[in-house]
mmCIF file with all atom_site columns, C-alpha atoms in Angstrom:
data_model
loop_
_atom_site.group_PDB
_atom_site.id
_atom_site.type_symbol
_atom_site.label_atom_id
_atom_site.label_alt_id
_atom_site.label_comp_id
_atom_site.label_asym_id
_atom_site.label_entity_id
_atom_site.label_seq_id
_atom_site.pdbx_PDB_ins_code
_atom_site.Cartn_x
_atom_site.Cartn_y
_atom_site.Cartn_z
_atom_site.occupancy
_atom_site.B_iso_or_equiv
_atom_site.pdbx_formal_charge
_atom_site.auth_seq_id
_atom_site.auth_comp_id
_atom_site.auth_asym_id
_atom_site.auth_atom_id
_atom_site.pdbx_PDB_model_num
ATOM 1   C CA . MET A 1 1   ? 15.014  1.031   -3.451  1.00 0.00 ? 121 MET A CA 1
ATOM 2   C CA . CYS A 1 2   ? 12.558  1.802   -0.648  1.00 0.00 ? 122 CYS A CA 1
ATOM 3   C CA . CYS A 1 3   ? 9.895   4.430   -1.374  1.00 0.00 ? 123 CYS A CA 1
ATOM 4   C CA . PHE A 1 4   ? 10.060  5.548   2.255   1.00 0.00 ? 124 PHE A CA 1
ATOM 5   C CA . HIS A 1 5   ? 13.595  6.849   1.746   1.00 0.00 ? 125 HIS A CA 1
ATOM 6   C CA . VAL A 1 6   ? 12.465  8.786   -1.330  1.00 0.00 ? 126 VAL A CA 1
ATOM 7   C CA . LEU A 1 7   ? 9.673   10.458  0.645   1.00 0.00 ? 127 LEU A CA 1
ATOM 8   C CA . TYR A 1 8   ? 11.964  11.065  3.619   1.00 0.00 ? 128 TYR A CA 1
ATOM 9   C CA . ASN A 1 9   ? 14.522  12.935  1.526   1.00 0.00 ? 129 ASN A CA 1
ATOM 10  C CA . VAL A 1 10  ? 11.847  14.797  -0.418  1.00 0.00 ? 130 VAL A CA 1
ATOM 11  C CA . ARG A 1 11  ? 10.245  16.032  2.815   1.00 0.00 ? 131 ARG A CA 1
ATOM 12  C CA . LYS A 1 12  ? 13.577  17.514  3.871   1.00 0.00 ? 132 LYS A CA 1
ATOM 13  C CA . ARG A 1 13  ? 13.819  19.327  0.531   1.00 0.00 ? 133 ARG A CA 1
ATOM 14  C CA . THR A 1 14  ? 10.244  20.668  0.592   1.00 0.00 ? 134 THR A CA 1
ATOM 15  C CA . LYS A 1 15  ? 9.629   21.473  4.276   1.00 0.00 ? 135 LYS A CA 1
ATOM 16  C CA . HIS A 1 16  ? 10.167  25.202  3.638   1.00 0.00 ? 136 HIS A CA 1
ATOM 17  C CA . MET A 1 17  ? 7.635   25.339  0.774   1.00 0.00 ? 137 MET A CA 1
ATOM 18  C CA . GLU A 1 18  ? 3.988   26.335  0.853   1.00 0.00 ? 138 GLU A CA 1
ATOM 19  C CA . PRO A 1 19  ? 1.499   23.571  1.814   1.00 0.00 ? 139 PRO A CA 1
ATOM 20  C CA . ALA A 1 20  ? -0.117  23.608  -1.641  1.00 0.00 ? 140 ALA A CA 1
ATOM 21  C CA . THR A 1 21  ? 3.280   23.186  -3.302  1.00 0.00 ? 141 THR A CA 1
ATOM 22  C CA . ARG A 1 22  ? 4.269   20.359  -0.973  1.00 0.00 ? 142 ARG A CA 1
ATOM 23  C CA . LYS A 1 23  ? 0.957   18.638  -1.694  1.00 0.00 ? 143 LYS A CA 1
ATOM 24  C CA . ALA A 1 24  ? 1.606   18.873  -5.442  1.00 0.00 ? 144 ALA A CA 1
ATOM 25  C CA . VAL A 1 25  ? 4.993   17.225  -4.907  1.00 0.00 ? 145 VAL A CA 1
ATOM 26  C CA . MET A 1 26  ? 3.643   14.384  -2.767  1.00 0.00 ? 146 MET A CA 1
ATOM 27  C CA . ASP A 1 27  ? 0.687   13.766  -5.088  1.00 0.00 ? 147 ASP A CA 1
ATOM 28  C CA . GLY A 1 28  ? 3.059   13.465  -8.024  1.00 0.00 ? 148 GLY A CA 1
ATOM 29  C CA . ILE A 1 29  ? 5.363   11.045  -6.215  1.00 0.00 ? 149 ILE A CA 1
ATOM 30  C CA . VAL A 1 30  ? 2.417   8.861   -5.202  1.00 0.00 ? 150 VAL A CA 1
ATOM 31  C CA . ARG A 1 31  ? 1.209   8.765   -8.824  1.00 0.00 ? 151 ARG A CA 1
ATOM 32  C CA . ILE A 1 32  ? 4.647   7.640   -9.970  1.00 0.00 ? 152 ILE A CA 1
ATOM 33  C CA . HIS A 1 33  ? 4.987   5.119   -7.143  1.00 0.00 ? 153 HIS A CA 1
ATOM 34  C CA . TYR A 1 34  ? 1.717   3.305   -7.913  1.00 0.00 ? 154 TYR A CA 1
ATOM 35  C CA . THR A 1 35  ? 2.283   2.847   -11.642 1.00 0.00 ? 155 THR A CA 1
ATOM 36  C CA . ASP A 1 36  ? 1.836   -0.790  -12.647 1.00 0.00 ? 156 ASP A CA 1
ATOM 37  C CA . ASN A 1 37  ? 4.231   -1.125  -15.607 1.00 0.00 ? 157 ASN A CA 1
ATOM 38  C CA . MET A 1 38  ? 7.065   0.644   -17.424 1.00 0.00 ? 158 MET A CA 1
ATOM 39  C CA . ASN A 1 39  ? 4.823   2.256   -20.057 1.00 0.00 ? 159 ASN A CA 1
ATOM 40  C CA . THR A 1 40  ? 2.600   3.811   -17.404 1.00 0.00 ? 160 THR A CA 1
ATOM 41  C CA . LEU A 1 41  ? 5.686   4.875   -15.465 1.00 0.00 ? 161 LEU A CA 1
ATOM 42  C CA . CYS A 1 42  ? 7.085   6.798   -18.438 1.00 0.00 ? 162 CYS A CA 1
ATOM 43  C CA . SER A 1 43  ? 3.799   8.584   -19.157 1.00 0.00 ? 163 SER A CA 1
ATOM 44  C CA . GLU A 1 44  ? 3.132   9.424   -15.501 1.00 0.00 ? 164 GLU A CA 1
ATOM 45  C CA . LYS A 1 45  ? 6.695   10.615  -15.008 1.00 0.00 ? 165 LYS A CA 1
ATOM 46  C CA . GLU A 1 46  ? 6.436   13.069  -17.894 1.00 0.00 ? 166 GLU A CA 1
ATOM 47  C CA . ALA A 1 47  ? 3.009   14.289  -16.759 1.00 0.00 ? 167 ALA A CA 1
ATOM 48  C CA . VAL A 1 48  ? 4.152   14.862  -13.180 1.00 0.00 ? 168 VAL A CA 1
ATOM 49  C CA . LEU A 1 49  ? 7.369   16.640  -14.175 1.00 0.00 ? 169 LEU A CA 1
ATOM 50  C CA . SER A 1 50  ? 5.467   18.874  -16.601 1.00 0.00 ? 170 SER A CA 1
ATOM 51  C CA . LYS A 1 51  ? 3.052   19.849  -13.844 1.00 0.00 ? 171 LYS A CA 1
ATOM 52  C CA . TRP A 1 52  ? 5.906   20.576  -11.448 1.00 0.00 ? 172 TRP A CA 1
ATOM 53  C CA . ARG A 1 53  ? 7.690   22.789  -13.998 1.00 0.00 ? 173 ARG A CA 1
ATOM 54  C CA . GLU A 1 54  ? 4.592   24.968  -14.202 1.00 0.00 ? 174 GLU A CA 1
ATOM 55  C CA . ILE A 1 55  ? 5.181   25.928  -10.554 1.00 0.00 ? 175 ILE A CA 1
ATOM 56  C CA . PRO A 1 56  ? 8.099   28.390  -10.298 1.00 0.00 ? 176 PRO A CA 1
ATOM 57  C CA . GLU A 1 57  ? 8.975   27.202  -6.799  1.00 0.00 ? 177 GLU A CA 1
ATOM 58  C CA . LEU A 1 58  ? 9.545   23.649  -8.085  1.00 0.00 ? 178 LEU A CA 1
ATOM 59  C CA . THR A 1 59  ? 11.914  24.449  -10.952 1.00 0.00 ? 179 THR A CA 1
ATOM 60  C CA . THR A 1 60  ? 15.038  23.541  -8.994  1.00 0.00 ? 180 THR A CA 1
ATOM 61  C CA . PHE A 1 61  ? 13.304  20.672  -7.214  1.00 0.00 ? 181 PHE A CA 1
ATOM 62  C CA . SER A 1 62  ? 12.235  19.099  -10.540 1.00 0.00 ? 182 SER A CA 1
ATOM 63  C CA . SER A 1 63  ? 15.855  18.953  -11.671 1.00 0.00 ? 183 SER A CA 1
ATOM 64  C CA . TYR A 1 64  ? 16.933  17.481  -8.323  1.00 0.00 ? 184 TYR A CA 1
ATOM 65  C CA . PHE A 1 65  ? 14.198  14.823  -8.330  1.00 0.00 ? 185 PHE A CA 1
ATOM 66  C CA . THR A 1 66  ? 14.920  13.808  -11.918 1.00 0.00 ? 186 THR A CA 1
ATOM 67  C CA . GLU A 1 67  ? 18.659  13.513  -11.349 1.00 0.00 ? 187 GLU A CA 1
ATOM 68  C CA . ARG A 1 68  ? 18.458  11.843  -7.941  1.00 0.00 ? 188 ARG A CA 1
ATOM 69  C CA . TRP A 1 69  ? 15.369  9.595   -8.059  1.00 0.00 ? 189 TRP A CA 1
ATOM 70  C CA . LEU A 1 70  ? 14.475  9.020   -11.720 1.00 0.00 ? 190 LEU A CA 1
ATOM 71  C CA . ASP A 1 71  ? 17.700  8.899   -13.749 1.00 0.00 ? 191 ASP A CA 1
ATOM 72  C CA . SER A 1 72  ? 20.058  7.479   -11.130 1.00 0.00 ? 192 SER A CA 1
ATOM 73  C CA . ARG A 1 73  ? 20.678  3.929   -9.926  1.00 0.00 ? 193 ARG A CA 1
ATOM 74  C CA . PHE A 1 74  ? 18.066  4.523   -7.195  1.00 0.00 ? 194 PHE A CA 1
ATOM 75  C CA . TRP A 1 75  ? 15.143  4.758   -9.612  1.00 0.00 ? 195 TRP A CA 1
ATOM 76  C CA . ARG A 1 76  ? 13.444  1.406   -8.852  1.00 0.00 ? 196 ARG A CA 1
ATOM 77  C CA . TRP A 1 77  ? 11.148  2.546   -6.009  1.00 0.00 ? 197 TRP A CA 1
ATOM 78  C CA . GLN A 1 78  ? 7.837   2.040   -7.843  1.00 0.00 ? 198 GLN A CA 1
ATOM 79  C CA . ALA A 1 79  ? 5.348   -0.507  -6.526  1.00 0.00 ? 199 ALA A CA 1
ATOM 80  C CA . PHE A 1 80  ? 5.416   -2.801  -9.577  1.00 0.00 ? 200 PHE A CA 1
ATOM 81  C CA . HIS A 1 81  ? 9.096   -3.633  -8.980  1.00 0.00 ? 201 HIS A CA 1
ATOM 82  C CA . THR A 1 82  ? 8.158   -5.459  -5.751  1.00 0.00 ? 202 THR A CA 1
ATOM 83  C CA . PRO A 1 83  ? 6.485   -8.887  -6.233  1.00 0.00 ? 203 PRO A CA 1
ATOM 84  C CA . ALA A 1 84  ? 3.224   -9.442  -4.391  1.00 0.00 ? 204 ALA A CA 1
ATOM 85  C CA . GLY A 1 85  ? 3.772   -10.654 -0.835  1.00 0.00 ? 205 GLY A CA 1
ATOM 86  C CA . PHE A 1 86  ? 7.329   -9.327  -0.540  1.00 0.00 ? 206 PHE A CA 1
ATOM 87  C CA . ALA A 1 87  ? 8.464   -6.519  1.754   1.00 0.00 ? 207 ALA A CA 1
ATOM 88  C CA . THR A 1 88  ? 8.316   -3.028  0.229   1.00 0.00 ? 208 THR A CA 1
ATOM 89  C CA . THR A 1 89  ? 11.382  -1.890  2.148   1.00 0.00 ? 209 THR A CA 1
ATOM 90  C CA . ASN A 1 90  ? 14.940  -2.846  1.308   1.00 0.00 ? 210 ASN A CA 1
ATOM 91  C CA . ASN A 1 91  ? 15.682  -3.349  5.019   1.00 0.00 ? 211 ASN A CA 1
ATOM 92  C CA . PRO A 1 92  ? 12.951  -5.306  6.893   1.00 0.00 ? 212 PRO A CA 1
ATOM 93  C CA . ARG A 1 93  ? 14.991  -5.006  10.109  1.00 0.00 ? 213 ARG A CA 1
ATOM 94  C CA . GLU A 1 94  ? 13.833  -1.393  10.435  1.00 0.00 ? 214 GLU A CA 1
ATOM 95  C CA . THR A 1 95  ? 10.454  -2.517  11.756  1.00 0.00 ? 215 THR A CA 1
ATOM 96  C CA . PHE A 1 96  ? 12.048  -4.881  14.272  1.00 0.00 ? 216 PHE A CA 1
ATOM 97  C CA . ASN A 1 97  ? 14.473  -2.197  15.446  1.00 0.00 ? 217 ASN A CA 1
ATOM 98  C CA . ALA A 1 98  ? 11.623  0.285   15.859  1.00 0.00 ? 218 ALA A CA 1
ATOM 99  C CA . LEU A 1 99  ? 9.877   -2.123  18.239  1.00 0.00 ? 219 LEU A CA 1
ATOM 100 C CA . THR A 1 100 ? 13.079  -2.525  20.255  1.00 0.00 ? 220 THR A CA 1
ATOM 101 C CA . LYS A 1 101 ? 13.440  1.254   20.539  1.00 0.00 ? 221 LYS A CA 1
ATOM 102 C CA . LYS A 1 102 ? 9.935   1.485   21.979  1.00 0.00 ? 222 LYS A CA 1
ATOM 103 C CA . TYR A 1 103 ? 10.856  -0.953  24.752  1.00 0.00 ? 223 TYR A CA 1
ATOM 104 C CA . THR A 1 104 ? 14.242  0.635   25.480  1.00 0.00 ? 224 THR A CA 1
ATOM 105 C CA . GLY A 1 105 ? 13.034  4.230   25.264  1.00 0.00 ? 225 GLY A CA 1
ATOM 106 C CA . ARG A 1 106 ? 15.879  4.865   22.791  1.00 0.00 ? 226 ARG A CA 1
ATOM 107 C CA . ARG A 1 107 ? 18.424  4.380   25.585  1.00 0.00 ? 227 ARG A CA 1
ATOM 108 C CA . ARG A 1 108 ? 21.658  2.433   25.305  1.00 0.00 ? 228 ARG A CA 1
ATOM 109 C CA . LEU A 1 109 ? 21.561  -0.536  27.669  1.00 0.00 ? 229 LEU A CA 1
ATOM 110 C CA . TYR A 1 110 ? 24.172  -2.964  28.918  1.00 0.00 ? 230 TYR A CA 1
ATOM 111 C CA . MET A 1 111 ? 24.053  -6.375  27.266  1.00 0.00 ? 231 MET A CA 1
ATOM 112 C CA . GLN A 1 112 ? 22.473  -8.087  30.281  1.00 0.00 ? 232 GLN A CA 1
ATOM 113 C CA . ARG A 1 113 ? 19.693  -5.522  30.466  1.00 0.00 ? 233 ARG A CA 1
ATOM 114 C CA . LEU A 1 114 ? 19.247  -5.593  26.683  1.00 0.00 ? 234 LEU A CA 1
ATOM 115 C CA . PHE A 1 115 ? 18.768  -9.371  26.695  1.00 0.00 ? 235 PHE A CA 1
ATOM 116 C CA . ARG A 1 116 ? 16.086  -9.000  29.356  1.00 0.00 ? 236 ARG A CA 1
ATOM 117 C CA . VAL A 1 117 ? 14.304  -6.442  27.197  1.00 0.00 ? 237 VAL A CA 1
ATOM 118 C CA . ARG A 1 118 ? 14.531  -8.815  24.229  1.00 0.00 ? 238 ARG A CA 1
ATOM 119 C CA . MET A 1 119 ? 12.944  -11.577 26.287  1.00 0.00 ? 239 MET A CA 1
ATOM 120 C CA . THR A 1 120 ? 10.144  -9.198  27.280  1.00 0.00 ? 240 THR A CA 1
ATOM 121 C CA . ILE A 1 121 ? 9.514   -8.420  23.611  1.00 0.00 ? 241 ILE A CA 1
ATOM 122 C CA . ILE A 1 122 ? 9.287   -12.126 22.820  1.00 0.00 ? 242 ILE A CA 1
ATOM 123 C CA . GLU A 1 123 ? 6.962   -12.816 25.745  1.00 0.00 ? 243 GLU A CA 1
ATOM 124 C CA . ASP A 1 124 ? 4.687   -9.918  24.802  1.00 0.00 ? 244 ASP A CA 1
ATOM 125 C CA . ALA A 1 125 ? 4.463   -10.970 21.167  1.00 0.00 ? 245 ALA A CA 1
ATOM 126 C CA . PRO A 1 126 ? 1.050   -12.482 20.320  1.00 0.00 ? 246 PRO A CA 1
ATOM 127 C CA . LYS A 1 127 ? 1.038   -16.229 19.819  1.00 0.00 ? 247 LYS A CA 1
ATOM 128 C CA . ARG A 1 128 ? -0.300  -17.054 16.379  1.00 0.00 ? 248 ARG A CA 1
ATOM 129 C CA . THR A 1 129 ? -1.142  -20.464 14.993  1.00 0.00 ? 249 THR A CA 1
ATOM 130 C CA . PRO A 1 130 ? 0.170   -20.867 11.439  1.00 0.00 ? 250 PRO A CA 1
ATOM 131 C CA . ALA A 1 131 ? -2.691  -21.145 8.967   1.00 0.00 ? 251 ALA A CA 1
ATOM 132 C CA . THR A 1 132 ? -2.751  -23.533 6.039   1.00 0.00 ? 252 THR A CA 1
ATOM 133 C CA . GLU A 1 133 ? -2.366  -22.072 2.564   1.00 0.00 ? 253 GLU A CA 1
ATOM 134 C CA . THR A 1 134 ? -5.896  -23.098 1.590   1.00 0.00 ? 254 THR A CA 1
ATOM 135 C CA . LYS A 1 135 ? -7.562  -21.481 4.597   1.00 0.00 ? 255 LYS A CA 1
ATOM 136 C CA . ILE A 1 136 ? -8.987  -17.974 4.154   1.00 0.00 ? 256 ILE A CA 1
ATOM 137 C CA . GLN A 1 137 ? -8.353  -15.676 7.077   1.00 0.00 ? 257 GLN A CA 1
ATOM 138 C CA . VAL A 1 138 ? -11.320 -13.541 8.087   1.00 0.00 ? 258 VAL A CA 1
ATOM 139 C CA . ALA A 1 139 ? -10.326 -9.886  7.988   1.00 0.00 ? 259 ALA A CA 1
ATOM 140 C CA . SER A 1 140 ? -10.782 -7.569  10.938  1.00 0.00 ? 260 SER A CA 1
ATOM 141 C CA . THR A 1 141 ? -13.842 -5.326  11.087  1.00 0.00 ? 261 THR A CA 1
ATOM 142 C CA . THR A 1 142 ? -11.747 -2.223  10.435  1.00 0.00 ? 262 THR A CA 1
ATOM 143 C CA . ALA A 1 143 ? -10.037 -3.729  7.391   1.00 0.00 ? 263 ALA A CA 1
ATOM 144 C CA . SER A 1 144 ? -13.344 -5.025  6.021   1.00 0.00 ? 264 SER A CA 1
ATOM 145 C CA . ARG A 1 145 ? -15.031 -1.657  6.334   1.00 0.00 ? 265 ARG A CA 1
ATOM 146 C CA . ALA A 1 146 ? -12.090 0.096   4.693   1.00 0.00 ? 266 ALA A CA 1
ATOM 147 C CA . ALA A 1 147 ? -12.073 -2.388  1.801   1.00 0.00 ? 267 ALA A CA 1
ATOM 148 C CA . SER A 1 148 ? -15.845 -2.131  1.343   1.00 0.00 ? 268 SER A CA 1
ATOM 149 C CA . ALA A 1 149 ? -15.660 1.665   1.331   1.00 0.00 ? 269 ALA A CA 1
ATOM 150 C CA . MET A 1 150 ? -12.964 1.645   -1.366  1.00 0.00 ? 270 MET A CA 1
ATOM 151 C CA . ILE A 1 151 ? -14.955 -0.786  -3.510  1.00 0.00 ? 271 ILE A CA 1
ATOM 152 C CA . ASN A 1 152 ? -18.246 1.069   -3.060  1.00 0.00 ? 272 ASN A CA 1
ATOM 153 C CA . THR A 1 153 ? -16.656 4.378   -4.086  1.00 0.00 ? 273 THR A CA 1
ATOM 154 C CA . GLY A 1 154 ? -15.030 2.848   -7.156  1.00 0.00 ? 274 GLY A CA 1
ATOM 155 C CA . LYS A 1 155 ? -11.454 3.233   -5.955  1.00 0.00 ? 275 LYS A CA 1
ATOM 156 C CA . VAL A 1 156 ? -10.551 -0.433  -6.476  1.00 0.00 ? 276 VAL A CA 1
ATOM 157 C CA . LEU A 1 157 ? -11.547 -3.335  -8.713  1.00 0.00 ? 277 LEU A CA 1
ATOM 158 C CA . ALA A 1 158 ? -11.484 -7.036  -7.857  1.00 0.00 ? 278 ALA A CA 1
ATOM 159 C CA . PHE A 1 159 ? -10.309 -9.401  -10.605 1.00 0.00 ? 279 PHE A CA 1
ATOM 160 C CA . ALA A 1 160 ? -10.916 -13.132 -10.659 1.00 0.00 ? 280 ALA A CA 1
ATOM 161 C CA . THR A 1 161 ? -8.002  -15.553 -10.397 1.00 0.00 ? 281 THR A CA 1
ATOM 162 C CA . ASP A 1 162 ? -7.540  -19.256 -11.038 1.00 0.00 ? 282 ASP A CA 1
ATOM 163 C CA . ASN A 1 163 ? -8.221  -19.833 -7.343  1.00 0.00 ? 283 ASN A CA 1
ATOM 164 C CA . PRO A 1 164 ? -11.989 -19.340 -6.753  1.00 0.00 ? 284 PRO A CA 1
ATOM 165 C CA . ALA A 1 165 ? -11.300 -18.364 -3.141  1.00 0.00 ? 285 ALA A CA 1
ATOM 166 C CA . LEU A 1 166 ? -8.967  -15.491 -4.050  1.00 0.00 ? 286 LEU A CA 1
ATOM 167 C CA . CYS A 1 167 ? -9.099  -12.380 -6.206  1.00 0.00 ? 287 CYS A CA 1
ATOM 168 C CA . ARG A 1 168 ? -6.623  -9.727  -7.275  1.00 0.00 ? 288 ARG A CA 1
ATOM 169 C CA . VAL A 1 169 ? -7.347  -6.147  -6.250  1.00 0.00 ? 289 VAL A CA 1
ATOM 170 C CA . LYS A 1 170 ? -6.241  -3.145  -8.312  1.00 0.00 ? 290 LYS A CA 1
ATOM 171 C CA . GLN A 1 171 ? -6.404  0.473   -7.207  1.00 0.00 ? 291 GLN A CA 1
ATOM 172 C CA . LEU A 1 172 ? -7.941  2.927   -9.673  1.00 0.00 ? 292 LEU A CA 1
ATOM 173 C CA . ARG A 1 173 ? -6.757  6.437   -10.373 1.00 0.00 ? 293 ARG A CA 1
ATOM 174 C CA . LYS A 1 174 ? -9.257  9.294   -10.347 1.00 0.00 ? 294 LYS A CA 1
ATOM 175 C CA . ASP A 1 175 ? -9.514  9.398   -14.150 1.00 0.00 ? 295 ASP A CA 1
ATOM 176 C CA . ASP A 1 176 ? -10.142 5.615   -14.233 1.00 0.00 ? 296 ASP A CA 1
ATOM 177 C CA . VAL A 1 177 ? -13.139 5.658   -11.870 1.00 0.00 ? 297 VAL A CA 1
ATOM 178 C CA . PRO A 1 178 ? -16.150 4.217   -13.756 1.00 0.00 ? 298 PRO A CA 1
ATOM 179 C CA . ASP A 1 179 ? -19.489 5.943   -14.206 1.00 0.00 ? 299 ASP A CA 1
ATOM 180 C CA . ASN A 1 180 ? -22.516 5.328   -11.985 1.00 0.00 ? 300 ASN A CA 1
ATOM 181 C CA . GLN A 1 181 ? -23.841 2.404   -14.012 1.00 0.00 ? 301 GLN A CA 1
ATOM 182 C CA . GLU A 1 182 ? -20.509 0.610   -13.960 1.00 0.00 ? 302 GLU A CA 1
ATOM 183 C CA . LEU A 1 183 ? -20.096 1.487   -10.304 1.00 0.00 ? 303 LEU A CA 1
ATOM 184 C CA . ASP A 1 184 ? -23.428 -0.174  -9.517  1.00 0.00 ? 304 ASP A CA 1
ATOM 185 C CA . GLU A 1 185 ? -22.179 -3.331  -11.227 1.00 0.00 ? 305 GLU A CA 1
ATOM 186 C CA . ILE A 1 186 ? -18.908 -3.184  -9.318  1.00 0.00 ? 306 ILE A CA 1
ATOM 187 C CA . CYS A 1 187 ? -20.884 -3.052  -6.077  1.00 0.00 ? 307 CYS A CA 1
ATOM 188 C CA . GLN A 1 188 ? -22.622 -6.358  -6.859  1.00 0.00 ? 308 GLN A CA 1
ATOM 189 C CA . ALA A 1 189 ? -21.981 -8.933  -4.162  1.00 0.00 ? 309 ALA A CA 1
ATOM 190 C CA . LEU A 1 190 ? -19.126 -11.355 -4.709  1.00 0.00 ? 310 LEU A CA 1
ATOM 191 C CA . ASP A 1 191 ? -19.584 -13.384 -1.561  1.00 0.00 ? 311 ASP A CA 1
ATOM 192 C CA . GLY A 1 192 ? -19.594 -16.853 -3.150  1.00 0.00 ? 312 GLY A CA 1
ATOM 193 C CA . PRO A 1 193 ? -15.846 -17.590 -3.278  1.00 0.00 ? 313 PRO A CA 1
ATOM 194 C CA . PHE A 1 194 ? -15.325 -16.248 0.227   1.00 0.00 ? 314 PHE A CA 1
ATOM 195 C CA . ASN A 1 195 ? -18.234 -18.180 1.711   1.00 0.00 ? 315 ASN A CA 1
ATOM 196 C CA . ALA A 1 196 ? -16.886 -21.496 0.444   1.00 0.00 ? 316 ALA A CA 1
ATOM 197 C CA . ASP A 1 197 ? -14.810 -21.932 3.574   1.00 0.00 ? 317 ASP A CA 1
ATOM 198 C CA . CYS A 1 198 ? -17.869 -21.581 5.827   1.00 0.00 ? 318 CYS A CA 1
ATOM 199 C CA . GLU A 1 199 ? -20.262 -24.405 6.632   1.00 0.00 ? 319 GLU A CA 1
ATOM 200 C CA . SER A 1 200 ? -23.323 -22.206 6.137   1.00 0.00 ? 320 SER A CA 1
ATOM 201 C CA . ARG A 1 201 ? -24.161 -18.743 4.819   1.00 0.00 ? 321 ARG A CA 1
ATOM 202 C CA . ASP A 1 202 ? -25.195 -17.533 8.269   1.00 0.00 ? 322 ASP A CA 1
ATOM 203 C CA . GLU A 1 203 ? -21.704 -18.083 9.672   1.00 0.00 ? 323 GLU A CA 1
ATOM 204 C CA . LEU A 1 204 ? -20.260 -15.201 7.660   1.00 0.00 ? 324 LEU A CA 1
ATOM 205 C CA . VAL A 1 205 ? -21.098 -11.873 9.266   1.00 0.00 ? 325 VAL A CA 1
ATOM 206 C CA . SER A 1 206 ? -21.412 -9.017  6.783   1.00 0.00 ? 326 SER A CA 1
ATOM 207 C CA . GLU A 1 207 ? -19.055 -6.789  8.765   1.00 0.00 ? 327 GLU A CA 1
ATOM 208 C CA . THR A 1 208 ? -16.262 -9.360  8.650   1.00 0.00 ? 328 THR A CA 1
ATOM 209 C CA . ALA A 1 209 ? -16.566 -10.331 4.989   1.00 0.00 ? 329 ALA A CA 1
ATOM 210 C CA . PHE A 1 210 ? -13.182 -10.827 3.372   1.00 0.00 ? 330 PHE A CA 1
ATOM 211 C CA . LEU A 1 211 ? -13.452 -8.098  0.753   1.00 0.00 ? 331 LEU A CA 1
ATOM 212 C CA . GLY A 1 212 ? -17.031 -6.913  0.893   1.00 0.00 ? 332 GLY A CA 1
ATOM 213 C CA . PRO A 1 213 ? -19.089 -6.504  -2.280  1.00 0.00 ? 333 PRO A CA 1
ATOM 214 C CA . ALA A 1 214 ? -17.154 -6.539  -5.528  1.00 0.00 ? 334 ALA A CA 1
ATOM 215 C CA . LEU A 1 215 ? -17.525 -7.606  -9.141  1.00 0.00 ? 335 LEU A CA 1
ATOM 216 C CA . LEU A 1 216 ? -16.028 -10.845 -10.438 1.00 0.00 ? 336 LEU A CA 1
ATOM 217 C CA . VAL A 1 217 ? -14.453 -9.895  -13.752 1.00 0.00 ? 337 VAL A CA 1
ATOM 218 C CA . ARG A 1 218 ? -11.792 -11.159 -16.083 1.00 0.00 ? 338 ARG A CA 1
ATOM 219 C CA . GLU A 1 219 ? -9.027  -9.104  -17.607 1.00 0.00 ? 339 GLU A CA 1
#
């Protein structure tokens, strides 16, 4: 089940509510979505539903959400159900169709004209050279800054893997954020594995580091 469809239907049910109430709903859904195992899912689900029931405006909505998105056959929309590297939507064609709609202006075209538009889409697509599995791709400046900011504020942790050039990143909830001393340790530089692909240390610009400073730890 795609989480987007859950949020889409929930927005339709909550669009008439107060902003604070809608925020409580979305925050709860996000907490449930980013659980990492079944035990955490059960505890988070009960905590979120209990918080919703304290709000009179969400009494009916809590029953709807439980029946429709938690106890039905459409309940598997949490992040841990999707293996790493796989699409998080149950219909990857949606992204491709969205691009086509941008080129057609959401108009229905004859087949000949539609094929011409398809060719334009293909010609405009950026040409990318496939990279080998062992080669580390340098992240964009925007992505690097965003990753560094999340690490520096203690929102994510980087865990070591069997591959010295890769690490696993886990997002932290607010109540899991470490104290200042631990945060200082987390912000220690972990540039070694990501510099291995460079001929010299000077070739790696700080702004384009793969993940920025992080702590190499073991679970």
